């Protein structure tokens, strides 16, 4: 299993660096996400979740939509967040790039440094709160705030959140790490309050109650495909639109959402509209931590 995490991590890392090279003034956010996802698949992986391209005070979960016309502008703070999985072994990684400017160098550097400092603690017997404390201390040294209601998370086989969170501040959680556990760690930095709230719909979904019966045959067909292709992992309307007619797909997704069979994520925005940076790696807990997305 660890071999699959390591293989998936290598793919995610290559896709991230490729994605980083695409972040330029006037680049299309839709093209960036599509190219990153195609890269993951061409390297022999599948997606852990749809690629996000979250800009400025949008902290996370902004995956370009079908026909998204947004382009990057000089000075934008762009976070690409992506994941590759092999045989279900989920990896998750992110980086932040400032478009054609260095005005917010420290915002990005603080999240990178917080992650570097945190990685050293992914050893057996570390308490979860100790990692949060190191992240918080590193970020505050730069007079910035961590985002308190976004956290890293355990990952597993076809599991993007195992239930154990890695906080970006000292939350006093005494849970102890064990050898072999796999985590995504993702310090977020901001000039703002350090709290995110729900924004608009993302057109990214997860299965909520996949066993619930659905009468409409078109919806049933789409649901069957979702379960086969993505198993229990998040998926986008954009990716599904390559398989299904858009009218049929829209109807089916609306139906499935209304019935509570699938659930749509919201885009997450920083409450005070502070700019946000994020850096993320997937790490296997060991005496010497293994960063699989390095
Ligand atoms: Mn991520
Ligand atoms: Mn994550």
PDB file of C-alpha atoms and ligand atoms in Angstrom:
ATOM      1  CA  UNK A   1       0.000   0.000   0.000  1.00  0.00           C
ATOM      2  CA  UNK A   2       2.756   2.484   0.886  1.00  0.00           C
ATOM      3  CA  UNK A   3       4.213   1.862  -2.579  1.00  0.00           C
ATOM      4  CA  UNK A   4       0.961   3.100  -4.115  1.00  0.00           C
ATOM      5  CA  UNK A   5       0.986   6.202  -1.913  1.00  0.00           C
ATOM      6  CA  UNK A   6       4.562   6.860  -3.007  1.00  0.00           C
ATOM      7  CA  UNK A   7       3.721   6.311  -6.674  1.00  0.00           C
ATOM      8  CA  UNK A   8       0.657   8.563  -6.408  1.00  0.00           C
ATOM      9  CA  UNK A   9       2.724  11.173  -4.570  1.00  0.00           C
ATOM     10  CA  UNK A  10       5.304  11.288  -7.368  1.00  0.00           C
ATOM     11  CA  UNK A  11       2.548  11.817  -9.935  1.00  0.00           C
ATOM     12  CA  UNK A  12       0.930  14.556  -7.839  1.00  0.00           C
ATOM     13  CA  UNK A  13       4.268  16.270  -7.362  1.00  0.00           C
ATOM     14  CA  UNK A  14       5.016  16.280 -11.092  1.00  0.00           C
ATOM     15  CA  UNK A  15       1.515  17.533 -11.863  1.00  0.00           C
ATOM     16  CA  UNK A  16       1.886  20.308  -9.256  1.00  0.00           C
ATOM     17  CA  UNK A  17       5.190  21.516 -10.694  1.00  0.00           C
ATOM     18  CA  UNK A  18       3.717  21.382 -14.185  1.00  0.00           C
ATOM     19  CA  UNK A  19       0.735  23.364 -12.878  1.00  0.00           C
ATOM     20  CA  UNK A  20       3.037  25.905 -11.267  1.00  0.00           C
ATOM     21  CA  UNK A  21       4.641  26.520 -14.664  1.00  0.00           C
ATOM     22  CA  UNK A  22       1.211  27.303 -16.157  1.00  0.00           C
ATOM     23  CA  UNK A  23       0.432  30.108 -13.717  1.00  0.00           C
ATOM     24  CA  UNK A  24       1.023  33.218 -15.827  1.00  0.00           C
ATOM     25  CA  UNK A  25      -0.672  36.507 -16.552  1.00  0.00           C
ATOM     26  CA  UNK A  26      -3.729  35.987 -18.835  1.00  0.00           C
ATOM     27  CA  UNK A  27      -3.705  32.193 -18.423  1.00  0.00           C
ATOM     28  CA  UNK A  28      -7.157  30.590 -18.334  1.00  0.00           C
ATOM     29  CA  UNK A  29      -8.039  28.970 -14.981  1.00  0.00           C
ATOM     30  CA  UNK A  30     -10.089  26.352 -16.808  1.00  0.00           C
ATOM     31  CA  UNK A  31      -7.114  25.374 -18.952  1.00  0.00           C
ATOM     32  CA  UNK A  32      -4.815  25.172 -15.933  1.00  0.00           C
ATOM     33  CA  UNK A  33      -7.150  22.750 -14.132  1.00  0.00           C
ATOM     34  CA  UNK A  34      -7.821  20.673 -17.245  1.00  0.00           C
ATOM     35  CA  UNK A  35      -4.127  20.396 -18.070  1.00  0.00           C
ATOM     36  CA  UNK A  36      -3.189  19.407 -14.509  1.00  0.00           C
ATOM     37  CA  UNK A  37      -5.888  16.725 -14.426  1.00  0.00           C
ATOM     38  CA  UNK A  38      -4.818  15.405 -17.842  1.00  0.00           C
ATOM     39  CA  UNK A  39      -1.206  15.307 -16.608  1.00  0.00           C
ATOM     40  CA  UNK A  40      -2.182  13.201 -13.577  1.00  0.00           C
ATOM     41  CA  UNK A  41      -3.996  10.739 -15.839  1.00  0.00           C
ATOM     42  CA  UNK A  42      -1.207  10.645 -18.427  1.00  0.00           C
ATOM     43  CA  UNK A  43       1.261   9.723 -15.679  1.00  0.00           C
ATOM     44  CA  UNK A  44      -0.877   6.727 -14.714  1.00  0.00           C
ATOM     45  CA  UNK A  45      -2.838   8.162 -11.802  1.00  0.00           C
ATOM     46  CA  UNK A  46      -6.438   9.045 -11.230  1.00  0.00           C
ATOM     47  CA  UNK A  47      -7.718  12.159  -9.473  1.00  0.00           C
ATOM     48  CA  UNK A  48      -8.022  12.253  -5.682  1.00  0.00           C
ATOM     49  CA  UNK A  49     -10.452  15.151  -6.255  1.00  0.00           C
ATOM     50  CA  UNK A  50     -11.028  17.815  -8.954  1.00  0.00           C
ATOM     51  CA  UNK A  51      -8.175  20.298  -9.279  1.00  0.00           C
ATOM     52  CA  UNK A  52      -8.783  23.648  -7.537  1.00  0.00           C
ATOM     53  CA  UNK A  53      -7.473  27.021  -8.693  1.00  0.00           C
ATOM     54  CA  UNK A  54      -8.393  29.371  -5.843  1.00  0.00           C
ATOM     55  CA  UNK A  55      -7.481  33.039  -6.254  1.00  0.00           C
ATOM     56  CA  UNK A  56      -6.784  35.851  -3.736  1.00  0.00           C
ATOM     57  CA  UNK A  57      -9.275  35.813  -0.809  1.00  0.00           C
ATOM     58  CA  UNK A  58     -10.825  32.567  -2.069  1.00  0.00           C
ATOM     59  CA  UNK A  59      -9.055  30.095   0.194  1.00  0.00           C
ATOM     60  CA  UNK A  60     -10.073  26.736  -1.247  1.00  0.00           C
ATOM     61  CA  UNK A  61     -12.465  24.510  -3.193  1.00  0.00           C
ATOM     62  CA  UNK A  62     -12.695  26.696  -6.296  1.00  0.00           C
ATOM     63  CA  UNK A  63     -12.527  24.210  -9.147  1.00  0.00           C
ATOM     64  CA  UNK A  64     -12.986  25.862 -12.551  1.00  0.00           C
ATOM     65  CA  UNK A  65     -16.454  25.286 -13.945  1.00  0.00           C
ATOM     66  CA  UNK A  66     -17.508  24.211 -17.436  1.00  0.00           C
ATOM     67  CA  UNK A  67     -16.786  27.162 -19.763  1.00  0.00           C
ATOM     68  CA  UNK A  68     -15.131  29.130 -16.923  1.00  0.00           C
ATOM     69  CA  UNK A  69     -13.846  32.305 -18.594  1.00  0.00           C
ATOM     70  CA  UNK A  70     -11.676  33.665 -15.800  1.00  0.00           C
ATOM     71  CA  UNK A  71      -8.053  34.490 -16.521  1.00  0.00           C
ATOM     72  CA  UNK A  72      -5.183  35.326 -14.193  1.00  0.00           C
ATOM     73  CA  UNK A  73      -4.168  38.914 -13.617  1.00  0.00           C
ATOM     74  CA  UNK A  74      -0.922  40.470 -12.525  1.00  0.00           C
ATOM     75  CA  UNK A  75      -0.671  40.368  -8.721  1.00  0.00           C
ATOM     76  CA  UNK A  76      -3.152  37.507  -8.242  1.00  0.00           C
ATOM     77  CA  UNK A  77      -2.328  35.069  -5.438  1.00  0.00           C
ATOM     78  CA  UNK A  78      -3.076  31.701  -7.052  1.00  0.00           C
ATOM     79  CA  UNK A  79      -3.358  28.456  -5.119  1.00  0.00           C
ATOM     80  CA  UNK A  80      -3.424  25.232  -7.097  1.00  0.00           C
ATOM     81  CA  UNK A  81      -4.566  22.253  -5.049  1.00  0.00           C
ATOM     82  CA  UNK A  82      -4.596  18.812  -6.612  1.00  0.00           C
ATOM     83  CA  UNK A  83      -4.276  15.144  -5.852  1.00  0.00           C
ATOM     84  CA  UNK A  84      -3.401  11.902  -7.565  1.00  0.00           C
ATOM     85  CA  UNK A  85      -4.401   8.449  -6.406  1.00  0.00           C
ATOM     86  CA  UNK A  86      -3.173   4.998  -7.399  1.00  0.00           C
ATOM     87  CA  UNK A  87      -5.390   2.047  -6.474  1.00  0.00           C
ATOM     88  CA  UNK A  88      -7.284   4.451  -4.261  1.00  0.00           C
ATOM     89  CA  UNK A  89      -4.209   5.584  -2.280  1.00  0.00           C
ATOM     90  CA  UNK A  90      -4.986   9.294  -1.995  1.00  0.00           C
ATOM     91  CA  UNK A  91      -2.386  12.059  -2.101  1.00  0.00           C
ATOM     92  CA  UNK A  92      -3.067  15.780  -1.836  1.00  0.00           C
ATOM     93  CA  UNK A  93      -0.696  18.692  -2.538  1.00  0.00           C
ATOM     94  CA  UNK A  94      -0.852  22.437  -3.132  1.00  0.00           C
ATOM     95  CA  UNK A  95       1.320  25.446  -3.828  1.00  0.00           C
ATOM     96  CA  UNK A  96       0.823  29.203  -4.170  1.00  0.00           C
ATOM     97  CA  UNK A  97       2.164  31.491  -6.884  1.00  0.00           C
ATOM     98  CA  UNK A  98       1.940  35.274  -7.146  1.00  0.00           C
ATOM     99  CA  UNK A  99       1.369  36.275 -10.769  1.00  0.00           C
ATOM    100  CA  UNK A 100       4.138  38.487 -12.106  1.00  0.00           C
ATOM    101  CA  UNK A 101       4.803  40.221  -8.803  1.00  0.00           C
ATOM    102  CA  UNK A 102       6.620  39.714  -5.488  1.00  0.00           C
ATOM    103  CA  UNK A 103       4.554  42.013  -3.302  1.00  0.00           C
ATOM    104  CA  UNK A 104       3.245  39.144  -1.165  1.00  0.00           C
ATOM    105  CA  UNK A 105       6.378  37.033  -1.024  1.00  0.00           C
ATOM    106  CA  UNK A 106       6.192  36.675   2.770  1.00  0.00           C
ATOM    107  CA  UNK A 107       2.558  35.523   2.695  1.00  0.00           C
ATOM    108  CA  UNK A 108       3.654  32.568   0.552  1.00  0.00           C
ATOM    109  CA  UNK A 109       6.970  32.015   2.307  1.00  0.00           C
ATOM    110  CA  UNK A 110       5.262  31.821   5.706  1.00  0.00           C
ATOM    111  CA  UNK A 111       2.992  28.971   4.586  1.00  0.00           C
ATOM    112  CA  UNK A 112       5.944  27.133   3.000  1.00  0.00           C
ATOM    113  CA  UNK A 113       8.063  27.548   6.109  1.00  0.00           C
ATOM    114  CA  UNK A 114       5.190  26.491   8.381  1.00  0.00           C
ATOM    115  CA  UNK A 115       4.824  23.303   6.330  1.00  0.00           C
ATOM    116  CA  UNK A 116       8.586  22.612   6.397  1.00  0.00           C
ATOM    117  CA  UNK A 117       8.623  23.001  10.180  1.00  0.00           C
ATOM    118  CA  UNK A 118       5.511  20.854  10.594  1.00  0.00           C
ATOM    119  CA  UNK A 119       6.823  18.006   8.422  1.00  0.00           C
ATOM    120  CA  UNK A 120       9.599  17.242  10.919  1.00  0.00           C
ATOM    121  CA  UNK A 121       6.947  16.398  13.520  1.00  0.00           C
ATOM    122  CA  UNK A 122       5.218  13.652  11.530  1.00  0.00           C
ATOM    123  CA  UNK A 123       6.886  11.020  13.678  1.00  0.00           C
ATOM    124  CA  UNK A 124       5.300   8.362  15.888  1.00  0.00           C
ATOM    125  CA  UNK A 125       4.030   9.703  19.256  1.00  0.00           C
ATOM    126  CA  UNK A 126       3.730  13.366  18.166  1.00  0.00           C
ATOM    127  CA  UNK A 127       0.516  14.975  19.428  1.00  0.00           C
ATOM    128  CA  UNK A 128      -1.679  16.615  16.818  1.00  0.00           C
ATOM    129  CA  UNK A 129      -1.713  19.912  18.781  1.00  0.00           C
ATOM    130  CA  UNK A 130       2.091  20.085  18.698  1.00  0.00           C
ATOM    131  CA  UNK A 131       1.978  20.293  14.906  1.00  0.00           C
ATOM    132  CA  UNK A 132      -0.698  22.980  15.077  1.00  0.00           C
ATOM    133  CA  UNK A 133       1.427  24.948  17.514  1.00  0.00           C
ATOM    134  CA  UNK A 134       4.480  24.909  15.231  1.00  0.00           C
ATOM    135  CA  UNK A 135       2.388  26.036  12.260  1.00  0.00           C
ATOM    136  CA  UNK A 136       0.789  28.849  14.261  1.00  0.00           C
ATOM    137  CA  UNK A 137       4.093  30.041  15.731  1.00  0.00           C
ATOM    138  CA  UNK A 138       5.817  30.085  12.342  1.00  0.00           C
ATOM    139  CA  UNK A 139       3.008  32.047  10.706  1.00  0.00           C
ATOM    140  CA  UNK A 140       2.670  34.574  13.550  1.00  0.00           C
ATOM    141  CA  UNK A 141       6.394  35.299  13.322  1.00  0.00           C
ATOM    142  CA  UNK A 142       5.520  36.923   9.977  1.00  0.00           C
ATOM    143  CA  UNK A 143       2.676  38.939  11.567  1.00  0.00           C
ATOM    144  CA  UNK A 144       0.174  36.867   9.610  1.00  0.00           C
ATOM    145  CA  UNK A 145      -2.688  34.634  10.729  1.00  0.00           C
ATOM    146  CA  UNK A 146      -3.210  30.934  10.097  1.00  0.00           C
ATOM    147  CA  UNK A 147      -6.700  29.947   8.940  1.00  0.00           C
ATOM    148  CA  UNK A 148      -8.180  28.268  11.986  1.00  0.00           C
ATOM    149  CA  UNK A 149     -11.163  26.533  10.438  1.00  0.00           C
ATOM    150  CA  UNK A 150      -9.213  24.856   7.646  1.00  0.00           C
ATOM    151  CA  UNK A 151      -7.096  21.860   8.569  1.00  0.00           C
ATOM    152  CA  UNK A 152      -4.920  19.098   7.230  1.00  0.00           C
ATOM    153  CA  UNK A 153      -6.367  15.611   7.416  1.00  0.00           C
ATOM    154  CA  UNK A 154      -5.600  11.934   7.429  1.00  0.00           C
ATOM    155  CA  UNK A 155      -5.908  10.273   4.008  1.00  0.00           C
ATOM    156  CA  UNK A 156      -6.550   6.624   3.246  1.00  0.00           C
ATOM    157  CA  UNK A 157      -7.600   4.247   0.523  1.00  0.00           C
ATOM    158  CA  UNK A 158     -10.441   5.965  -1.380  1.00  0.00           C
ATOM    159  CA  UNK A 159     -10.644   8.277   1.626  1.00  0.00           C
ATOM    160  CA  UNK A 160      -9.859  11.965   1.477  1.00  0.00           C
ATOM    161  CA  UNK A 161     -10.582  12.580   5.189  1.00  0.00           C
ATOM    162  CA  UNK A 162      -9.983   9.799   7.696  1.00  0.00           C
ATOM    163  CA  UNK A 163     -11.350  11.761  10.615  1.00  0.00           C
ATOM    164  CA  UNK A 164      -8.091  12.922  12.220  1.00  0.00           C
ATOM    165  CA  UNK A 165      -7.386  16.583  11.466  1.00  0.00           C
ATOM    166  CA  UNK A 166      -4.073  18.436  11.544  1.00  0.00           C
ATOM    167  CA  UNK A 167      -4.914  21.929  12.827  1.00  0.00           C
ATOM    168  CA  UNK A 168      -3.188  25.131  11.725  1.00  0.00           C
ATOM    169  CA  UNK A 169      -3.075  26.345  15.375  1.00  0.00           C
ATOM    170  CA  UNK A 170      -2.657  24.830  18.808  1.00  0.00           C
ATOM    171  CA  UNK A 171      -6.117  23.335  19.395  1.00  0.00           C
ATOM    172  CA  UNK A 172      -4.994  21.241  22.381  1.00  0.00           C
ATOM    173  CA  UNK A 173      -5.894  17.977  20.576  1.00  0.00           C
ATOM    174  CA  UNK A 174      -3.873  15.269  22.346  1.00  0.00           C
ATOM    175  CA  UNK A 175      -4.383  12.602  19.636  1.00  0.00           C
ATOM    176  CA  UNK A 176      -1.078  10.831  18.994  1.00  0.00           C
ATOM    177  CA  UNK A 177       0.335   9.985  15.553  1.00  0.00           C
ATOM    178  CA  UNK A 178       1.258   6.386  14.788  1.00  0.00           C
ATOM    179  CA  UNK A 179       3.790   4.955  12.372  1.00  0.00           C
ATOM    180  CA  UNK A 180       2.282   4.308   8.950  1.00  0.00           C
ATOM    181  CA  UNK A 181      -0.547   6.839   9.224  1.00  0.00           C
ATOM    182  CA  UNK A 182      -0.768   9.107   6.170  1.00  0.00           C
ATOM    183  CA  UNK A 183      -1.640  12.803   6.431  1.00  0.00           C
ATOM    184  CA  UNK A 184      -2.066  15.854   4.268  1.00  0.00           C
ATOM    185  CA  UNK A 185      -0.704  18.915   6.076  1.00  0.00           C
ATOM    186  CA  UNK A 186      -1.749  22.315   4.710  1.00  0.00           C
ATOM    187  CA  UNK A 187      -0.881  25.557   6.473  1.00  0.00           C
ATOM    188  CA  UNK A 188      -2.950  28.494   5.203  1.00  0.00           C
ATOM    189  CA  UNK A 189      -1.714  32.066   5.798  1.00  0.00           C
ATOM    190  CA  UNK A 190      -3.704  35.268   5.509  1.00  0.00           C
ATOM    191  CA  UNK A 191      -3.640  39.004   6.263  1.00  0.00           C
ATOM    192  CA  UNK A 192      -7.277  38.638   7.276  1.00  0.00           C
ATOM    193  CA  UNK A 193      -9.197  37.254  10.292  1.00  0.00           C
ATOM    194  CA  UNK A 194      -8.097  33.688   9.612  1.00  0.00           C
ATOM    195  CA  UNK A 195     -11.629  32.327   9.267  1.00  0.00           C
ATOM    196  CA  UNK A 196     -13.220  30.997   6.091  1.00  0.00           C
ATOM    197  CA  UNK A 197     -16.920  30.918   5.333  1.00  0.00           C
ATOM    198  CA  UNK A 198     -19.023  29.326   2.621  1.00  0.00           C
ATOM    199  CA  UNK A 199     -19.112  31.099  -0.741  1.00  0.00           C
ATOM    200  CA  UNK A 200     -20.836  30.080  -3.955  1.00  0.00           C
ATOM    201  CA  UNK A 201     -21.514  26.570  -5.223  1.00  0.00           C
ATOM    202  CA  UNK A 202     -18.496  24.759  -6.633  1.00  0.00           C
ATOM    203  CA  UNK A 203     -20.068  22.168  -8.956  1.00  0.00           C
ATOM    204  CA  UNK A 204     -17.909  19.670  -7.077  1.00  0.00           C
ATOM    205  CA  UNK A 205     -19.785  16.942  -5.247  1.00  0.00           C
ATOM    206  CA  UNK A 206     -19.316  13.949  -3.003  1.00  0.00           C
ATOM    207  CA  UNK A 207     -21.531  10.928  -2.449  1.00  0.00           C
ATOM    208  CA  UNK A 208     -23.623  11.355   0.665  1.00  0.00           C
ATOM    209  CA  UNK A 209     -26.153   8.509   0.642  1.00  0.00           C
ATOM    210  CA  UNK A 210     -25.279   6.420  -2.441  1.00  0.00           C
ATOM    211  CA  UNK A 211     -27.564   3.531  -1.511  1.00  0.00           C
ATOM    212  CA  UNK A 212     -30.747   5.599  -1.459  1.00  0.00           C
ATOM    213  CA  UNK A 213     -33.128   4.571  -4.272  1.00  0.00           C
ATOM    214  CA  UNK A 214     -33.747   7.050  -7.090  1.00  0.00           C
ATOM    215  CA  UNK A 215     -36.716   6.761  -9.401  1.00  0.00           C
ATOM    216  CA  UNK A 216     -35.567   8.763 -12.428  1.00  0.00           C
ATOM    217  CA  UNK A 217     -33.635   6.506 -14.826  1.00  0.00           C
ATOM    218  CA  UNK A 218     -31.343   9.268 -16.157  1.00  0.00           C
ATOM    219  CA  UNK A 219     -30.261  10.108 -12.625  1.00  0.00           C
ATOM    220  CA  UNK A 220     -29.732   6.422 -11.905  1.00  0.00           C
ATOM    221  CA  UNK A 221     -27.454   6.090 -14.915  1.00  0.00           C
ATOM    222  CA  UNK A 222     -25.346   9.089 -13.872  1.00  0.00           C
ATOM    223  CA  UNK A 223     -25.148   7.805 -10.283  1.00  0.00           C
ATOM    224  CA  UNK A 224     -24.000   4.379 -11.461  1.00  0.00           C
ATOM    225  CA  UNK A 225     -21.220   5.979 -13.491  1.00  0.00           C
ATOM    226  CA  UNK A 226     -20.171   8.198 -10.546  1.00  0.00           C
ATOM    227  CA  UNK A 227     -19.887   5.203  -8.212  1.00  0.00           C
ATOM    228  CA  UNK A 228     -17.830   3.231 -10.738  1.00  0.00           C
ATOM    229  CA  UNK A 229     -15.506   6.032 -11.790  1.00  0.00           C
ATOM    230  CA  UNK A 230     -14.895   7.982  -8.581  1.00  0.00           C
ATOM    231  CA  UNK A 231     -15.815   5.381  -5.934  1.00  0.00           C
ATOM    232  CA  UNK A 232     -16.096   7.432  -2.723  1.00  0.00           C
ATOM    233  CA  UNK A 233     -13.975  10.394  -3.901  1.00  0.00           C
ATOM    234  CA  UNK A 234     -15.187  13.911  -4.859  1.00  0.00           C
ATOM    235  CA  UNK A 235     -16.044  14.608  -8.507  1.00  0.00           C
ATOM    236  CA  UNK A 236     -16.891  17.609 -10.697  1.00  0.00           C
ATOM    237  CA  UNK A 237     -19.706  18.370 -13.063  1.00  0.00           C
ATOM    238  CA  UNK A 238     -16.950  19.501 -15.448  1.00  0.00           C
ATOM    239  CA  UNK A 239     -15.383  16.029 -15.567  1.00  0.00           C
ATOM    240  CA  UNK A 240     -18.786  14.351 -15.906  1.00  0.00           C
ATOM    241  CA  UNK A 241     -19.660  16.658 -18.827  1.00  0.00           C
ATOM    242  CA  UNK A 242     -17.086  14.771 -20.912  1.00  0.00           C
ATOM    243  CA  UNK A 243     -19.308  11.712 -20.633  1.00  0.00           C
ATOM    244  CA  UNK A 244     -22.879  13.045 -20.471  1.00  0.00           C
ATOM    245  CA  UNK A 245     -24.972  15.545 -22.402  1.00  0.00           C
ATOM    246  CA  UNK A 246     -25.048  18.764 -20.355  1.00  0.00           C
ATOM    247  CA  UNK A 247     -28.844  19.023 -20.055  1.00  0.00           C
ATOM    248  CA  UNK A 248     -29.196  15.436 -18.947  1.00  0.00           C
ATOM    249  CA  UNK A 249     -26.273  15.831 -16.523  1.00  0.00           C
ATOM    250  CA  UNK A 250     -27.624  19.038 -14.979  1.00  0.00           C
ATOM    251  CA  UNK A 251     -31.005  17.432 -14.430  1.00  0.00           C
ATOM    252  CA  UNK A 252     -29.473  14.317 -12.889  1.00  0.00           C
ATOM    253  CA  UNK A 253     -27.108  16.193 -10.550  1.00  0.00           C
ATOM    254  CA  UNK A 254     -29.906  18.523  -9.395  1.00  0.00           C
ATOM    255  CA  UNK A 255     -32.095  15.472  -8.761  1.00  0.00           C
ATOM    256  CA  UNK A 256     -29.410  13.586  -6.859  1.00  0.00           C
ATOM    257  CA  UNK A 257     -28.573  16.652  -4.783  1.00  0.00           C
ATOM    258  CA  UNK A 258     -32.224  17.327  -3.944  1.00  0.00           C
ATOM    259  CA  UNK A 259     -32.632  13.696  -2.845  1.00  0.00           C
ATOM    260  CA  UNK A 260     -29.586  13.985  -0.569  1.00  0.00           C
ATOM    261  CA  UNK A 261     -27.708  11.278  -2.502  1.00  0.00           C
ATOM    262  CA  UNK A 262     -24.880  13.652  -3.415  1.00  0.00           C
ATOM    263  CA  UNK A 263     -23.739  16.810  -1.696  1.00  0.00           C
ATOM    264  CA  UNK A 264     -22.209  19.876  -3.278  1.00  0.00           C
ATOM    265  CA  UNK A 265     -19.182  21.624  -1.792  1.00  0.00           C
ATOM    266  CA  UNK A 266     -19.099  25.377  -1.384  1.00  0.00           C
ATOM    267  CA  UNK A 267     -16.205  27.568  -2.391  1.00  0.00           C
ATOM    268  CA  UNK A 268     -14.478  28.750   0.804  1.00  0.00           C
ATOM    269  CA  UNK A 269     -13.683  32.457   1.159  1.00  0.00           C
ATOM    270  CA  UNK A 270     -11.709  34.320   3.799  1.00  0.00           C
ATOM    271  CA  UNK A 271     -14.295  36.172   5.914  1.00  0.00           C
ATOM    272  CA  UNK A 272     -12.548  39.563   5.903  1.00  0.00           C
ATOM    273  CA  UNK A 273     -11.420  39.201   2.276  1.00  0.00           C
ATOM    274  CA  UNK A 274      -7.780  38.858   3.299  1.00  0.00           C
ATOM    275  CA  UNK A 275      -5.467  37.376   0.670  1.00  0.00           C
ATOM    276  CA  UNK A 276      -4.681  33.703   1.330  1.00  0.00           C
ATOM    277  CA  UNK A 277      -1.689  31.458   0.590  1.00  0.00           C
ATOM    278  CA  UNK A 278      -1.506  27.685   1.080  1.00  0.00           C
ATOM    279  CA  UNK A 279       1.179  25.019   0.833  1.00  0.00           C
ATOM    280  CA  UNK A 280       0.406  21.306   1.180  1.00  0.00           C
ATOM    281  CA  UNK A 281       2.164  17.958   1.183  1.00  0.00           C
ATOM    282  CA  UNK A 282       1.149  14.365   1.888  1.00  0.00           C
ATOM    283  CA  UNK A 283       3.333  12.678   4.502  1.00  0.00           C
ATOM    284  CA  UNK A 284       3.694   9.133   5.865  1.00  0.00           C
ATOM    285  CA  UNK A 285       4.384   9.085   9.614  1.00  0.00           C
ATOM    286  CA  UNK A 286       7.711   7.423  10.409  1.00  0.00           C
ATOM    287  CA  UNK A 287      10.830   7.966  12.549  1.00  0.00           C
ATOM    288  CA  UNK A 288      12.003   9.872   9.494  1.00  0.00           C
ATOM    289  CA  UNK A 289       8.794  11.313   7.949  1.00  0.00           C
ATOM    290  CA  UNK A 290       8.244  10.397   4.282  1.00  0.00           C
ATOM    291  CA  UNK A 291       7.013  13.319   2.170  1.00  0.00           C
ATOM    292  CA  UNK A 292       5.386  11.503  -0.738  1.00  0.00           C
ATOM    293  CA  UNK A 293       4.503  14.654  -2.728  1.00  0.00           C
ATOM    294  CA  UNK A 294       7.942  16.267  -2.437  1.00  0.00           C
TER     295      UNK A 294
HETATM  296 MN1  LIG B   1      -5.430  19.897  -0.983  1.00  0.00          MN
HETATM  297 MN1  LIG B   2      -6.010  18.636   1.826  1.00  0.00          MN
END
